[in-house]
Amino acid sequence: MTDKTMTPEEAVSRLHSGMTLGIGGWGSRRKPMALVRALLRSEITDLTVVAYGGPDVGMLAAAGKIRKLVAPFATLDSIPLEPHFRAARQRGAFALTEVDEAMFMWGLHAAANRLPFLPVRAGLGSDVMRVNPGLKTVTSPYEDGETFVAMPALRLDAALVHVNRADRLGNGQYLGPDPYFDDLFCEAADHAYLSCERLVDGFADAVPQTLLVKRHSVTGVVETPNGAHFTSCAPDYGRDEPLQKLYATTPWPQFAERFLHGDEKTYQSAVQAWHEEQR
Amino acid sequence: MTTPSTTTRAEYCVIACAEAWRDNGEVLASPMGTIPSIGARLAKRTFSPDLLLTDGEAMIVGLDGATEGWLPYRQHLAMVTGGRRHVMMGASQLDRFGNQNISCIGDWARPDRQLLGVRGAPVNTLNNPVSYWVPRHSPRVFVPKVDMISGVGYDSAAAAGPSATRYHRIPRVVTNLGVLDFETGDRTMRLASLHPGVTVAEAEEATGFPLVRPDEVPATREPTPEELRLIREVIDPEGLRDGEVPV
């Protein structure tokens, strides 16, 4: 069977400018940050990013790589407002498709099921309809005759997700309290790149419900220990709150210069060095 | 013996928030903010014992914090659309029909201040009861018209038709000054009660549109001695409530 393991650089080399890219996790929780950092090191730009936004969105926005964002929010959770997303919006740096959290989920479901849309009640009466003039409604053919928003499929060229464990074939396991929507991101995408804390040889002793991502929806597997840092990756580690705070309060060029000037190993060493300075 | 005069403003706010979940039955109470969280726990410890609470992430927990169920985001969204939930959200702006904004201030295309985004406000307001908590009642929050309708108000729901109004309900808005609701013929915001010590003039001055009100505005009810004991000794012994609404 196909060994799909690759480096972050190899995964990113398969992406290109102008793509529609889904990013898993939620806010500042289990984001595929090592893959995002590899993306930041690349020449790729002009992206349509589809995400429950966190620092992934903030960093890509700060680096000027987003042409359009599809999202219901961007937040750092413990810091409610994502500063770089915020600054980019306020300078009109990218187009935004702002939808509700549930609409977003149904858009992924529609894409995973190869449907053009799914009906949702959410959105009606809100300014989501005003700021997305392309959104259409659909009327039930049954007796109720109700009208709903026809949430279009959020089909992705590629998805990036991060889980706790994976095998070389692309099966992924989450061990924390919430799967978020990472399986849906993979199923909604033509290609998915799955990073993990640790590669394993199989899941013989696994609790079956933890086996979230199936290999048929995965193109590449990347082992990146601490690869969700500084977002949380329970139970392997929690959010690095001091580093996140530094990210949120440091001008972007300065933060990038200190932490993002080299490869992933350089990043992890820079983080360690910073923490040692704080003691 | 505790006398009503010793009750703090934050404690009246807790009572007013707790009352939002009275007679709700077996639904998920989703409080956002410190005082709504204390209020939901008080309601569950007293008059609404069947409420469900979460740990703020993916677990349904009892009052002692022990897990009783699992509620990851995907199932949480199903609970929202199934309607067995009453959320108390925050609001950066609220208008007299209950339209709420947490998305951005100014022109949406290029906002003066980008906030969170609409989050789940559209799905919440169309599917399960949504109350609001405003810790600093001011004309900056209570505006004639919100800049971006995130949470749907009564006029916007009516304009969008029966699918929008079917499960739409805004039971109450609790602030540091009092309680507001929409129990008026045209569903405009009404001053339902004032916390003791707050005057009608004070509430009107802090609101950027005319409030419907009776000639005599009732006072927010007094906590019982048992409720005060629960708030002070059991639910919030560290007094986090005073950090959100100062004494």
Coordinates of C-alpha atoms in Angstrom, one line a residue:
Chain A
M1 CA 0.0 0.0 0.0
T2 CA 1.1 3.6 -0.6
D3 CA 3.4 5.2 1.9
K4 CA 2.2 8.8 1.8
T5 CA 4.7 10.3 4.3
M6 CA 6.3 13.5 3.2
T7 CA 7.9 16.7 4.7
P8 CA 6.0 19.9 5.2
E9 CA 8.0 21.3 2.2
E10 CA 6.9 18.4 0.0
A11 CA 3.3 18.9 1.0
V12 CA 3.4 22.6 0.3
S13 CA 5.2 22.0 -3.1
R14 CA 2.0 20.4 -4.3
L15 CA 0.0 23.5 -3.6
H16 CA -0.1 26.6 -5.9
S17 CA -1.1 30.2 -6.0
G18 CA -4.8 30.9 -6.5
M19 CA -6.0 27.7 -4.8
T20 CA -9.0 27.3 -2.6
L21 CA -7.5 26.0 0.6
G22 CA -9.4 24.6 3.6
I23 CA -7.6 24.7 7.0
G24 CA -8.9 22.4 9.8
G25 CA -9.0 23.0 13.6
W26 CA -11.1 25.7 15.2
G27 CA -10.0 29.2 16.4
S28 CA -6.8 28.6 18.3
R29 CA -7.3 24.9 18.6
R30 CA -5.5 22.1 16.8
K31 CA -4.5 24.1 13.7
P32 CA -2.0 22.6 11.3
M33 CA 0.4 25.4 12.1
A34 CA 3.6 23.6 10.9
L35 CA 2.0 23.3 7.5
V36 CA 0.9 27.0 7.6
R37 CA 4.5 27.9 8.5
A38 CA 5.7 25.9 5.5
L39 CA 3.2 27.8 3.4
L40 CA 4.5 31.1 4.8
R41 CA 8.0 30.1 3.7
S42 CA 6.8 29.4 0.1
E43 CA 6.1 31.8 -2.8
I44 CA 2.4 30.6 -2.8
T45 CA -0.1 33.5 -2.6
D46 CA -3.5 34.7 -3.9
L47 CA -5.2 32.0 -1.8
T48 CA -8.9 31.6 -1.0
V49 CA -8.8 30.4 2.6
V50 CA -11.8 28.5 4.1
A51 CA -11.5 28.1 7.9
Y52 CA -13.0 28.5 11.3
G53 CA -10.4 31.1 11.7
G54 CA -7.6 31.4 14.2
P55 CA -3.9 32.4 14.0
D56 CA -3.7 30.4 10.7
V57 CA -5.8 33.1 9.1
G58 CA -4.0 35.9 11.0
M59 CA -0.6 34.8 9.9
L60 CA -1.5 34.2 6.2
A61 CA -3.3 37.6 6.2
A62 CA -0.3 39.3 7.8
A63 CA 1.9 37.8 5.1
G64 CA -0.4 39.0 2.4
K65 CA -1.2 35.6 1.1
I66 CA -5.0 35.7 1.2
R67 CA -7.1 37.0 -1.7
K68 CA -10.4 35.9 -0.2
L69 CA -11.4 34.5 3.1
V70 CA -14.5 32.3 3.7
A71 CA -15.2 32.2 7.5
P72 CA -17.7 32.7 10.3
F73 CA -15.1 34.3 12.6
A74 CA -11.4 34.6 13.4
T75 CA -10.4 34.4 17.1
L76 CA -7.5 33.3 19.3
D77 CA -10.0 32.0 21.9
S78 CA -8.2 33.3 25.0
I79 CA -7.7 36.6 23.1
P80 CA -11.1 37.1 21.5
L81 CA -10.0 39.3 18.6
E82 CA -7.4 38.0 16.1
P83 CA -5.1 41.1 15.7
H84 CA -3.7 40.4 12.2
F85 CA -7.0 39.3 10.7
R86 CA -8.5 42.5 12.2
A87 CA -5.8 44.8 10.8
A88 CA -6.0 43.2 7.4
R89 CA -9.8 43.6 7.3
Q90 CA -9.5 47.2 8.4
R91 CA -7.1 48.0 5.5
G92 CA -9.3 46.1 3.1
A93 CA -6.5 43.6 2.4
F94 CA -8.8 40.7 1.2
A95 CA -12.3 39.9 0.1
L96 CA -14.5 38.2 2.7
T97 CA -17.3 35.7 2.5
E98 CA -18.7 36.0 6.0
V99 CA -21.1 33.1 6.9
D100 CA -22.5 31.7 10.0
E101 CA -20.8 28.7 11.8
A102 CA -23.6 26.3 10.9
M103 CA -23.8 27.5 7.3
F104 CA -20.1 26.9 7.1
M105 CA -20.5 23.3 8.4
W106 CA -23.3 22.6 5.9
G107 CA -21.2 24.0 3.1
L108 CA -18.5 21.4 3.9
H109 CA -21.1 18.7 4.2
A110 CA -22.5 19.6 0.7
A111 CA -19.0 19.4 -0.7
A112 CA -18.2 16.1 1.0
N113 CA -21.5 14.7 -0.4
R114 CA -21.0 16.1 -3.9
L115 CA -24.1 18.2 -3.6
P116 CA -24.4 21.8 -5.0
F117 CA -26.0 23.1 -1.8
L118 CA -27.8 22.1 1.4
P119 CA -30.8 23.9 2.9
V120 CA -30.2 25.8 6.2
R121 CA -32.4 28.0 8.3
A122 CA -29.4 30.0 9.5
G123 CA -28.7 33.2 7.6
L124 CA -32.3 34.3 6.9
G125 CA -33.0 37.8 8.2
S126 CA -29.3 38.5 9.0
D127 CA -26.8 40.7 7.1
V128 CA -25.1 37.5 6.0
M129 CA -27.6 37.7 3.1
R130 CA -26.8 41.4 2.5
V131 CA -23.0 41.0 2.3
N132 CA -23.3 37.8 0.2
P133 CA -25.6 38.9 -2.6
G134 CA -24.8 35.6 -4.4
L135 CA -26.5 33.5 -1.7
K136 CA -29.8 32.1 -3.0
T137 CA -32.8 30.6 -1.2
V138 CA -34.6 27.3 -1.8
T139 CA -38.3 26.4 -1.1
S140 CA -39.4 23.1 0.3
P141 CA -41.4 21.1 -2.2
Y142 CA -43.4 19.5 0.6
E143 CA -46.5 20.8 2.4
D144 CA -44.6 23.1 4.8
G145 CA -43.5 25.2 1.8
E146 CA -40.7 26.8 3.9
T147 CA -37.9 28.8 2.4
F148 CA -34.3 28.2 3.4
V149 CA -30.9 29.5 2.5
A150 CA -29.3 27.2 -0.1
M151 CA -25.8 27.1 1.3
P152 CA -23.4 26.3 -1.6
A153 CA -20.9 23.6 -1.3
L154 CA -17.5 24.7 0.0
R155 CA -15.5 22.6 -2.4
L156 CA -11.7 22.8 -1.7
D157 CA -8.7 22.3 -4.0
A158 CA -6.8 21.2 -0.9
A159 CA -7.1 20.8 2.8
L160 CA -4.6 21.0 5.6
V161 CA -5.4 19.4 9.0
H162 CA -3.5 18.3 12.1
V163 CA -4.3 15.3 14.3
N164 CA -2.6 13.6 17.2
R165 CA -1.6 10.3 15.5
A166 CA -1.5 9.0 11.9
D167 CA -0.2 6.1 10.0
R168 CA 1.8 6.2 6.8
L169 CA -1.3 5.4 4.8
G170 CA -3.2 8.5 5.8
N171 CA -5.5 7.3 8.6
G172 CA -5.7 9.9 11.3
Q173 CA -6.6 9.8 15.0
Y174 CA -7.7 12.6 17.3
L175 CA -7.2 12.1 21.1
G176 CA -8.7 15.3 22.5
P177 CA -12.2 16.2 23.4
D178 CA -13.4 17.5 20.0
P179 CA -12.8 16.2 16.4
Y180 CA -13.7 19.7 15.1
F181 CA -14.5 19.3 11.4
D182 CA -11.2 17.8 10.1
D183 CA -12.7 14.7 8.5
L184 CA -15.1 17.0 6.6
F185 CA -12.3 19.3 5.4
C186 CA -10.5 16.2 4.0
E187 CA -13.7 14.9 2.3
A188 CA -14.5 18.3 0.9
A189 CA -11.1 18.6 -0.8
D190 CA -9.5 17.2 -3.9
H191 CA -6.3 16.6 -1.9
A192 CA -5.7 16.7 1.8
Y193 CA -2.5 16.9 3.7
L194 CA -2.6 15.4 7.2
S195 CA 0.1 16.4 9.7
C196 CA 0.4 14.6 13.0
E197 CA 2.2 14.7 16.3
R198 CA 3.5 11.2 15.9
L199 CA 3.4 8.5 13.2
V200 CA 2.2 5.1 14.4
D201 CA 2.4 1.7 12.8
G202 CA -1.4 1.1 13.1
F203 CA -4.3 1.4 15.4
A204 CA -4.8 -2.1 16.7
D205 CA -5.5 -0.9 20.3
A206 CA -7.3 2.3 19.4
V207 CA -10.8 3.3 20.7
P208 CA -12.5 3.0 17.3
Q209 CA -14.4 6.4 17.6
T210 CA -11.1 8.2 17.7
L211 CA -10.2 7.2 14.2
L212 CA -11.4 10.3 12.5
V213 CA -9.7 10.7 9.1
K214 CA -9.8 7.9 6.5
R215 CA -6.9 7.3 4.2
H216 CA -9.0 7.5 1.0
S217 CA -9.4 11.2 1.6
V218 CA -5.7 11.9 2.3
T219 CA -2.9 12.6 -0.2
G220 CA 0.0 13.2 2.1
V221 CA 1.0 12.5 5.7
V222 CA 3.5 14.7 7.6
E223 CA 5.0 14.0 11.0
T224 CA 5.4 17.3 12.7
P225 CA 5.9 17.0 16.5
N226 CA 4.5 20.2 18.2
G227 CA 3.0 20.9 14.8
A228 CA -0.1 22.7 16.1
H229 CA 2.0 25.0 18.2
F230 CA 1.0 27.6 19.5
T231 CA -2.6 26.4 19.3
S232 CA -3.8 23.6 21.6
C233 CA -3.4 20.0 20.7
A234 CA -5.0 18.2 23.6
P235 CA -4.1 15.8 25.2
D236 CA -0.5 16.1 23.8
Y237 CA -0.2 19.8 24.9
G238 CA -2.3 22.8 25.6
R239 CA -2.2 26.2 24.0
D240 CA 1.1 28.1 24.5
E241 CA -0.6 31.2 26.0
P242 CA 2.6 33.3 26.5
L243 CA 3.7 32.7 23.0
Q244 CA 0.2 33.4 21.6
K245 CA 0.2 36.6 23.6
L246 CA 3.6 37.6 22.2
Y247 CA 2.2 36.9 18.7
A248 CA -0.8 39.1 19.4
T249 CA 1.1 42.0 20.7
T250 CA 4.2 42.0 18.5
P251 CA 4.3 43.8 15.1
W252 CA 4.2 41.2 12.4
P253 CA 7.6 41.8 10.8
Q254 CA 9.3 41.6 14.2
F255 CA 7.5 38.3 15.1
A256 CA 8.2 36.8 11.7
E257 CA 11.9 37.9 11.9
R258 CA 12.3 36.2 15.2
F259 CA 10.4 33.0 14.7
L260 CA 9.7 32.4 11.0
H261 CA 13.0 33.1 9.3
G262 CA 14.0 29.4 9.0
D263 CA 12.5 25.9 8.8
E264 CA 10.2 24.2 11.2
K265 CA 13.1 23.0 13.4
T266 CA 14.4 26.6 13.6
Y267 CA 10.9 27.7 14.6
Q268 CA 10.7 25.2 17.4
S269 CA 14.2 26.2 18.6
A270 CA 13.4 29.9 18.5
V271 CA 10.2 29.2 20.6
Q272 CA 12.3 27.2 23.1
A273 CA 14.9 29.9 23.3
W274 CA 12.2 32.6 23.9
H275 CA 10.7 30.5 26.7
E276 CA 14.1 30.1 28.3
E277 CA 14.6 33.9 28.2
Q278 CA 11.3 34.4 30.1
R279 CA 12.4 32.3 33.1
Chain B
M1 CA -29.1 37.6 58.4
T2 CA -28.6 39.2 55.0
T3 CA -30.7 42.2 54.2
P4 CA -31.6 43.3 50.7
S5 CA -29.7 46.6 51.0
T6 CA -26.4 44.6 51.1
T7 CA -27.1 43.0 47.7
T8 CA -24.6 44.3 45.1
R9 CA -25.3 45.3 41.6
A10 CA -23.5 42.3 40.3
E11 CA -25.7 40.1 42.4
Y12 CA -28.9 41.6 41.0
C13 CA -27.4 41.0 37.5
V14 CA -26.9 37.3 38.4
I15 CA -30.5 37.0 39.6
A16 CA -31.7 38.7 36.4
C17 CA -29.6 36.3 34.2
A18 CA -30.7 33.2 36.2
E19 CA -34.4 34.2 35.6
A20 CA -33.8 33.8 31.9
W21 CA -33.6 30.1 32.4
R22 CA -36.6 29.7 34.7
D23 CA -39.1 27.1 33.4
N24 CA -36.9 26.2 30.4
G25 CA -36.9 22.5 31.3
E26 CA -34.3 20.1 30.0
V27 CA -32.3 22.3 27.6
L28 CA -28.7 23.4 27.3
A29 CA -28.0 26.6 29.0
S30 CA -25.2 28.4 27.1
P31 CA -24.1 31.4 29.0
M32 CA -21.4 33.7 27.5
G33 CA -19.7 35.9 30.1
T34 CA -19.0 35.6 33.8
I35 CA -22.3 36.8 35.3
P36 CA -24.5 34.8 32.9
S37 CA -22.4 31.7 33.8
I38 CA -23.0 32.3 37.5
G39 CA -26.7 32.9 36.7
A40 CA -27.0 29.7 34.8
R41 CA -25.4 27.7 37.6
L42 CA -27.7 29.5 40.2
A43 CA -30.7 28.6 38.1
K44 CA -29.6 24.9 37.9
R45 CA -29.0 24.8 41.7
T46 CA -32.4 26.3 42.5
F47 CA -35.4 26.5 40.2
S48 CA -34.3 24.8 37.0
P49 CA -32.4 21.6 38.1
D50 CA -32.9 19.9 34.7
L51 CA -30.7 22.4 32.7
L52 CA -27.7 21.0 30.9
L53 CA -24.3 22.8 31.2
T54 CA -21.0 22.4 29.4
D55 CA -17.4 22.9 30.5
G56 CA -17.1 25.6 27.8
E57 CA -15.5 23.0 25.4
A58 CA -16.9 19.6 24.4
M59 CA -18.2 18.1 27.6
I60 CA -21.6 18.3 29.3
V61 CA -20.9 18.5 33.0
G62 CA -22.8 18.5 36.3
L63 CA -22.6 21.2 38.9
D64 CA -19.6 19.4 40.5
G65 CA -17.8 19.4 37.1
A66 CA -18.2 15.7 36.6
T67 CA -18.8 14.7 32.9
E68 CA -22.3 13.5 32.0
G69 CA -22.1 13.7 28.2
W70 CA -20.2 14.7 25.1
L71 CA -21.0 17.7 23.0
P72 CA -18.4 18.5 20.3
Y73 CA -19.0 21.5 18.1
R74 CA -20.7 19.4 15.4
Q75 CA -23.3 18.0 17.9
H76 CA -23.6 21.4 19.5
L77 CA -24.7 22.8 16.2
A78 CA -27.3 20.1 15.9
M79 CA -28.5 21.0 19.4
V80 CA -28.9 24.6 18.3
T81 CA -30.9 23.7 15.2
G82 CA -33.0 21.2 17.3
G83 CA -33.9 24.0 19.5
R84 CA -33.2 22.5 22.9
R85 CA -31.0 25.3 24.0
H86 CA -31.2 28.8 25.4
V87 CA -28.1 30.9 24.9
M88 CA -27.2 34.2 26.5
M89 CA -24.8 36.0 24.1
G90 CA -22.9 39.2 24.3
A91 CA -23.5 42.2 22.0
S92 CA -21.3 44.9 20.7
Q93 CA -24.5 46.6 19.4
L94 CA -28.2 46.0 19.9
D95 CA -31.1 47.9 18.4
R96 CA -34.7 48.4 19.6
F97 CA -36.0 45.3 17.7
G98 CA -33.2 43.1 19.1
N99 CA -30.9 43.0 16.1
Q100 CA -27.4 42.3 17.5
N101 CA -23.9 42.9 16.1
I102 CA -20.7 41.2 17.1
S103 CA -19.1 41.3 13.6
C104 CA -17.7 44.7 12.9
I105 CA -18.2 48.4 13.4
G106 CA -18.6 50.7 10.5
D107 CA -18.9 49.8 6.8
W108 CA -18.7 46.0 6.5
A109 CA -16.7 46.2 3.2
R110 CA -13.9 48.0 5.1
P111 CA -14.7 48.2 8.8
D112 CA -13.5 50.9 11.2
R113 CA -13.2 48.1 13.8
Q114 CA -13.3 44.4 12.9
L115 CA -14.7 42.4 15.8
L116 CA -15.3 38.6 15.9
G117 CA -17.4 38.0 12.8
V118 CA -21.0 36.8 12.9
R119 CA -20.0 33.5 14.6
G120 CA -23.1 31.4 15.4
A121 CA -25.4 34.4 16.0
P122 CA -27.5 33.8 12.8
V123 CA -28.1 30.1 13.5
N124 CA -28.7 30.7 17.2
T125 CA -31.3 33.4 16.7
L126 CA -33.3 31.5 14.1
N127 CA -33.4 28.2 16.0
N128 CA -33.4 28.6 19.8
P129 CA -34.2 31.3 22.4
V130 CA -31.4 33.9 22.5
S131 CA -31.0 36.3 25.4
Y132 CA -28.3 39.0 25.7
W133 CA -26.0 40.2 28.4
V134 CA -24.5 43.7 28.3
P135 CA -22.3 44.5 31.3
R136 CA -22.0 48.2 30.3
H137 CA -25.3 49.7 29.2
S138 CA -24.5 52.6 27.0
P139 CA -25.6 54.4 23.8
R140 CA -22.6 52.9 22.1
V141 CA -24.2 49.5 22.6
F142 CA -27.9 50.4 22.4
V143 CA -28.0 52.0 18.9
P144 CA -30.8 53.0 16.6
K145 CA -29.4 50.7 13.9
V146 CA -26.7 48.0 14.1
D147 CA -23.9 48.1 11.6
M148 CA -24.0 44.3 10.8
I149 CA -27.0 42.2 11.7
S150 CA -25.4 39.1 13.3
G151 CA -28.2 38.1 15.7
V152 CA -31.6 38.5 14.0
G153 CA -34.1 41.0 15.6
Y154 CA -37.9 40.8 15.5
D155 CA -38.3 43.2 12.5
S156 CA -35.7 41.4 10.4
A157 CA -37.1 38.0 11.2
A158 CA -40.6 39.2 10.2
A159 CA -39.3 40.7 7.0
A160 CA -37.5 37.4 6.1
G161 CA -40.7 35.4 6.4
P162 CA -42.2 32.3 8.3
S163 CA -39.0 30.2 8.2
A164 CA -37.2 33.0 10.0
T165 CA -39.9 33.7 12.6
R166 CA -40.9 30.0 13.3
Y167 CA -38.4 29.4 16.2
H168 CA -37.2 33.0 16.7
R169 CA -37.4 34.4 20.2
I170 CA -35.5 36.9 22.3
P171 CA -36.6 36.4 25.9
R172 CA -34.6 39.1 27.6
V173 CA -31.7 41.5 27.6
V174 CA -29.9 41.9 30.9
T175 CA -27.6 44.8 31.6
N176 CA -25.8 46.4 34.5
L177 CA -28.8 48.7 34.8
G178 CA -31.8 46.5 34.4
V179 CA -33.8 44.0 32.3
L180 CA -35.2 44.7 28.9
D181 CA -37.6 42.6 26.9
F182 CA -39.8 42.8 23.8
E183 CA -43.2 42.2 25.3
T184 CA -44.8 45.0 23.4
G185 CA -47.3 45.1 20.6
D186 CA -44.8 45.9 17.9
R187 CA -41.9 44.0 19.5
T188 CA -39.8 47.1 20.3
M189 CA -37.6 47.0 23.4
R190 CA -39.2 47.6 26.7
L191 CA -37.8 48.5 30.1
A192 CA -39.0 45.5 32.1
S193 CA -37.2 46.1 35.4
L194 CA -34.5 48.3 36.9
H195 CA -31.9 47.1 39.4
P196 CA -32.5 48.8 42.8
G197 CA -30.7 52.1 42.8
V198 CA -31.0 52.8 39.1
T199 CA -33.4 55.5 37.9
V200 CA -35.5 55.5 34.7
A201 CA -33.6 58.6 33.6
E202 CA -30.3 56.8 33.9
A203 CA -31.5 53.9 31.8
E204 CA -33.0 56.2 29.2
E205 CA -29.8 58.3 29.0
A206 CA -27.7 55.1 28.4
T207 CA -29.9 54.0 25.5
G208 CA -29.6 55.4 22.0
F209 CA -33.3 55.0 21.2
P210 CA -36.6 55.6 23.0
L211 CA -37.5 52.7 25.3
V212 CA -41.1 51.6 25.9
R213 CA -41.9 51.6 29.6
P214 CA -44.7 51.5 32.0
D215 CA -45.3 54.5 34.3
E216 CA -43.9 52.6 37.2
V217 CA -40.9 50.4 36.2
P218 CA -40.7 47.5 38.6
A219 CA -37.5 46.7 40.5
T220 CA -35.5 43.5 39.7
R221 CA -36.5 41.0 42.3
E222 CA -34.5 40.5 45.5
P223 CA -32.4 37.4 45.8
T224 CA -33.5 35.0 48.5
P225 CA -31.1 34.5 51.4
E226 CA -30.4 31.0 50.0
E227 CA -29.6 32.4 46.6
L228 CA -27.2 34.9 48.1
R229 CA -25.5 32.2 50.0
L230 CA -25.1 30.1 46.8
I231 CA -23.7 33.0 44.8
R232 CA -21.3 34.1 47.5
E233 CA -20.2 30.9 49.1
V234 CA -20.7 28.2 46.5
I235 CA -20.7 29.4 42.9
D236 CA -18.5 32.5 43.0
P237 CA -16.6 32.7 46.3
E238 CA -13.8 34.6 44.6
G239 CA -16.1 37.4 43.6
L240 CA -15.4 37.3 39.8
R241 CA -18.8 38.9 39.3
D242 CA -17.6 42.2 40.7
G243 CA -14.9 42.2 38.0
E244 CA -17.6 42.3 35.3
V245 CA -20.0 44.7 37.1
P246 CA -18.1 46.8 39.7
V247 CA -19.8 47.5 43.0

